[in-house]
mmCIF file of C-alpha atoms in Angstrom:
data_model
loop_
_atom_site.group_PDB
_atom_site.id
_atom_site.type_symbol
_atom_site.label_atom_id
_atom_site.label_comp_id
_atom_site.label_asym_id
_atom_site.label_seq_id
_atom_site.Cartn_x
_atom_site.Cartn_y
_atom_site.Cartn_z
ATOM 1 C CA MET F 29 110.018 85.173 150.422
ATOM 2 C CA ARG F 30 106.560 85.096 148.846
ATOM 3 C CA ILE F 31 106.339 88.175 146.468
ATOM 4 C CA VAL F 32 102.940 89.029 144.757
ATOM 5 C CA LEU F 33 103.091 91.600 141.906
ATOM 6 C CA MET F 34 99.955 93.469 141.210
ATOM 7 C CA ASP F 35 98.866 95.549 137.987
ATOM 8 C CA HIS F 36 95.839 96.160 135.722
ATOM 9 C CA ASN F 37 97.505 94.246 132.550
ATOM 10 C CA LEU F 38 100.732 92.963 130.857
ATOM 11 C CA ASN F 39 100.444 94.945 127.560
ATOM 12 C CA ILE F 40 103.344 96.464 126.003
ATOM 13 C CA GLY F 41 104.443 99.472 128.221
ATOM 14 C CA GLY F 42 107.413 100.771 130.411
ATOM 15 C CA ALA F 43 105.757 100.110 133.568
ATOM 16 C CA GLN F 44 104.554 96.465 132.406
ATOM 17 C CA ARG F 45 108.314 95.803 131.214
ATOM 18 C CA GLN F 46 109.623 97.074 134.553
ATOM 19 C CA ARG F 47 107.339 94.702 136.229
ATOM 20 C CA VAL F 48 108.657 91.536 134.194
ATOM 21 C CA VAL F 49 112.245 92.520 134.568
ATOM 22 C CA LEU F 50 111.720 92.751 138.475
ATOM 23 C CA ALA F 51 109.776 89.678 138.632
ATOM 24 C CA LYS F 52 112.188 87.543 136.838
ATOM 25 C CA GLY F 53 114.984 89.172 138.891
ATOM 26 C CA LEU F 54 113.296 88.391 142.060
ATOM 27 C CA MET F 55 112.576 84.905 140.679
ATOM 28 C CA ASP F 56 116.409 84.562 140.113
ATOM 29 C CA ARG F 57 117.385 85.413 143.436
ATOM 30 C CA GLY F 58 115.114 82.509 145.010
ATOM 31 C CA HIS F 59 111.840 84.107 145.626
ATOM 32 C CA GLN F 60 108.340 82.724 145.102
ATOM 33 C CA VAL F 61 106.976 85.238 142.844
ATOM 34 C CA THR F 62 103.387 85.441 141.203
ATOM 35 C CA VAL F 63 101.962 88.107 138.661
ATOM 36 C CA VAL F 64 98.304 88.929 139.339
ATOM 37 C CA VAL F 65 96.844 90.588 136.834
ATOM 38 C CA PHE F 66 93.479 92.353 136.083
ATOM 39 C CA TYR F 67 92.965 92.002 132.193
ATOM 40 C CA PRO F 68 93.886 88.428 130.264
ATOM 41 C CA ASP F 69 96.164 87.896 127.558
ATOM 42 C CA GLY F 70 99.097 91.057 127.712
ATOM 43 C CA ALA F 71 101.824 90.956 125.377
ATOM 44 C CA LEU F 72 104.462 90.436 128.012
ATOM 45 C CA GLN F 73 102.659 87.372 129.652
ATOM 46 C CA GLU F 74 104.547 84.846 127.342
ATOM 47 C CA GLU F 75 107.470 86.309 128.366
ATOM 48 C CA LEU F 76 106.890 85.531 132.081
ATOM 49 C CA GLU F 77 105.524 82.152 131.330
ATOM 50 C CA GLN F 78 108.594 81.081 129.431
ATOM 51 C CA ALA F 79 110.676 82.407 132.632
ATOM 52 C CA ARG F 80 108.525 80.258 135.053
ATOM 53 C CA VAL F 81 106.711 83.096 136.416
ATOM 54 C CA PRO F 82 103.519 82.294 137.459
ATOM 55 C CA VAL F 83 100.409 84.547 136.224
ATOM 56 C CA LEU F 84 97.476 84.737 137.244
ATOM 57 C CA THR F 85 94.706 86.684 135.528
ATOM 58 C CA LEU F 86 91.285 87.895 137.288
ATOM 59 C CA GLY F 87 89.565 88.236 133.734
ATOM 60 C CA ARG F 88 88.375 91.536 134.160
ATOM 61 C CA THR F 89 86.276 92.415 131.173
ATOM 62 C CA GLY F 90 86.187 96.210 131.421
ATOM 63 C CA ARG F 91 86.091 99.263 133.593
ATOM 64 C CA TRP F 92 82.766 98.451 135.394
ATOM 65 C CA ASP F 93 83.255 94.646 135.683
ATOM 66 C CA MET F 94 84.274 95.282 139.486
ATOM 67 C CA GLY F 95 83.053 91.917 140.583
ATOM 68 C CA VAL F 96 86.330 90.273 139.963
ATOM 69 C CA LEU F 97 88.174 92.726 142.211
ATOM 70 C CA VAL F 98 85.450 92.520 144.964
ATOM 71 C CA TRP F 99 85.327 88.459 145.085
ATOM 72 C CA ARG F 100 87.944 86.977 143.119
ATOM 73 C CA LEU F 101 91.222 89.139 144.376
ATOM 74 C CA PRO F 102 90.630 89.125 147.895
ATOM 75 C CA ARG F 103 90.375 85.310 147.510
ATOM 76 C CA LEU F 104 93.405 84.941 145.765
ATOM 77 C CA LEU F 105 95.448 86.916 147.539
ATOM 78 C CA ARG F 106 94.301 84.835 150.865
ATOM 79 C CA ARG F 107 95.065 81.719 149.092
ATOM 80 C CA LEU F 108 98.493 83.308 147.879
ATOM 81 C CA ARG F 109 99.817 84.586 151.346
ATOM 82 C CA PRO F 110 102.211 86.869 150.169
ATOM 83 C CA ASP F 111 104.856 87.973 152.406
ATOM 84 C CA ILE F 112 105.329 91.178 150.004
ATOM 85 C CA LEU F 113 102.224 92.782 147.811
ATOM 86 C CA TYR F 114 103.664 95.168 145.371
ATOM 87 C CA SER F 115 100.982 96.977 143.334
ATOM 88 C CA ASP F 116 101.297 99.157 141.013
ATOM 89 C CA ARG F 117 98.948 102.630 139.973
ATOM 90 C CA ASP F 118 96.144 103.958 141.059
ATOM 91 C CA LEU F 119 93.465 101.115 141.293
ATOM 92 C CA PRO F 120 95.872 98.450 142.322
ATOM 93 C CA ASN F 121 97.704 100.698 145.050
ATOM 94 C CA ILE F 122 93.993 101.368 146.723
ATOM 95 C CA LEU F 123 92.985 97.971 146.621
ATOM 96 C CA GLY F 124 96.188 96.768 148.055
ATOM 97 C CA VAL F 125 95.780 98.746 151.219
ATOM 98 C CA LEU F 126 92.040 98.190 151.418
ATOM 99 C CA LEU F 127 92.772 94.461 151.498
ATOM 100 C CA ARG F 128 95.767 94.694 154.144
ATOM 101 C CA PRO F 129 93.148 93.600 157.064
ATOM 102 C CA LEU F 130 92.866 90.383 155.330
ATOM 103 C CA LEU F 131 96.202 89.864 154.734
ATOM 104 C CA PRO F 132 97.772 89.794 158.318
ATOM 105 C CA GLY F 133 101.786 89.990 158.494
ATOM 106 C CA THR F 134 101.780 91.133 154.385
ATOM 107 C CA ARG F 135 103.616 94.288 153.752
ATOM 108 C CA VAL F 136 101.822 96.496 150.959
ATOM 109 C CA VAL F 137 104.541 98.132 148.688
ATOM 110 C CA TRP F 138 103.074 100.665 146.299
ATOM 111 C CA GLY F 139 104.718 101.737 142.875
ATOM 112 C CA VAL F 140 104.172 105.554 141.309
ATOM 113 C CA GLU F 141 105.214 106.290 138.117
ATOM 114 C CA ASP F 142 103.859 109.201 137.791
ATOM 115 C CA SER F 143 104.525 113.060 138.704
ATOM 116 C CA SER F 144 101.890 115.245 137.635
ATOM 117 C CA GLU F 145 100.176 117.279 139.941
ATOM 118 C CA ASP F 146 97.913 118.994 137.391
ATOM 119 C CA LEU F 147 94.703 116.571 137.682
ATOM 120 C CA SER F 148 92.852 118.576 134.848
ATOM 121 C CA LEU F 149 95.022 116.908 132.309
ATOM 122 C CA PHE F 150 93.200 113.756 133.364
ATOM 123 C CA GLY F 151 89.519 112.242 132.926
ATOM 124 C CA GLY F 152 87.236 111.877 135.958
ATOM 125 C CA MET F 153 87.827 108.484 136.936
ATOM 126 C CA PHE F 154 91.159 109.006 136.936
ATOM 127 C CA ARG F 155 91.034 112.379 139.281
ATOM 128 C CA VAL F 156 88.780 110.672 141.559
ATOM 129 C CA LEU F 157 91.153 107.455 142.075
ATOM 130 C CA ARG F 158 94.470 109.697 142.215
ATOM 131 C CA ARG F 159 92.809 111.456 144.993
ATOM 132 C CA VAL F 160 91.709 108.345 147.065
ATOM 133 C CA GLN F 161 95.394 107.052 146.589
ATOM 134 C CA TRP F 162 96.447 110.176 147.724
ATOM 135 C CA ARG F 163 94.208 109.858 151.188
ATOM 136 C CA LEU F 164 95.100 106.123 151.489
ATOM 137 C CA ALA F 165 99.067 106.409 151.397
ATOM 138 C CA ARG F 166 99.844 106.458 154.778
ATOM 139 C CA PHE F 167 98.448 102.831 154.811
ATOM 140 C CA ALA F 168 101.294 101.631 152.529
ATOM 141 C CA HIS F 169 104.152 100.118 154.168
ATOM 142 C CA LEU F 170 106.344 102.026 151.392
ATOM 143 C CA THR F 171 105.887 103.512 148.538
ATOM 144 C CA ILE F 172 108.711 103.543 145.420
ATOM 145 C CA ALA F 173 108.820 106.384 143.019
ATOM 146 C CA ASN F 174 110.178 106.176 139.552
ATOM 147 C CA SER F 175 111.784 109.470 139.832
ATOM 148 C CA LEU F 176 112.844 112.404 142.625
ATOM 149 C CA THR F 177 110.319 114.399 141.082
ATOM 150 C CA GLY F 178 107.392 111.838 141.608
ATOM 151 C CA ARG F 179 108.682 111.769 145.119
ATOM 152 C CA ASP F 180 108.436 115.243 145.610
ATOM 153 C CA VAL F 181 104.978 115.364 144.273
ATOM 154 C CA LEU F 182 104.013 112.254 146.343
ATOM 155 C CA THR F 183 105.058 113.958 149.740
ATOM 156 C CA ARG F 184 103.415 117.361 148.801
ATOM 157 C CA HIS F 185 100.024 115.183 148.307
ATOM 158 C CA GLY F 186 100.493 113.506 151.785
ATOM 159 C CA PHE F 187 102.539 110.454 151.320
ATOM 160 C CA PRO F 188 104.734 109.621 154.317
ATOM 161 C CA GLY F 189 108.385 111.163 153.323
ATOM 162 C CA GLY F 190 110.178 108.163 155.196
ATOM 163 C CA ARG F 191 108.117 105.478 153.381
#
């Protein structure tokens, strides 16, 4: 099975560490895994490369560098033709479902690692992306929450409970 794991970066953090463990475990089980990240040179990239997990970087240079997401990402995903596109966090999740029509046969799986409902704790861009993600949730084939509390928060905001 061809699986693409997509996230912002491979910097050191809990979600990124989880991505490395998942990629290596899937490779060990015989799947063809590729990790796609928006930003280059994450500290965990070398670990994946040593495990022979391909890491493809879009080369995004900053928040407003949208060209790589609009032009490079769709072309890359069409070339990879994943059976599963597993994205994580707001922007990658949103892009995953928006690109779904260009990827026939690809199952889109979202990872969500946040159980906070109080959006006033976050900046304006985060709040916008979070609301868009809540609205687009029904277009993901499956959502994986990292906690029962997170699952409950997501279903309260429109995520399909059965997926």
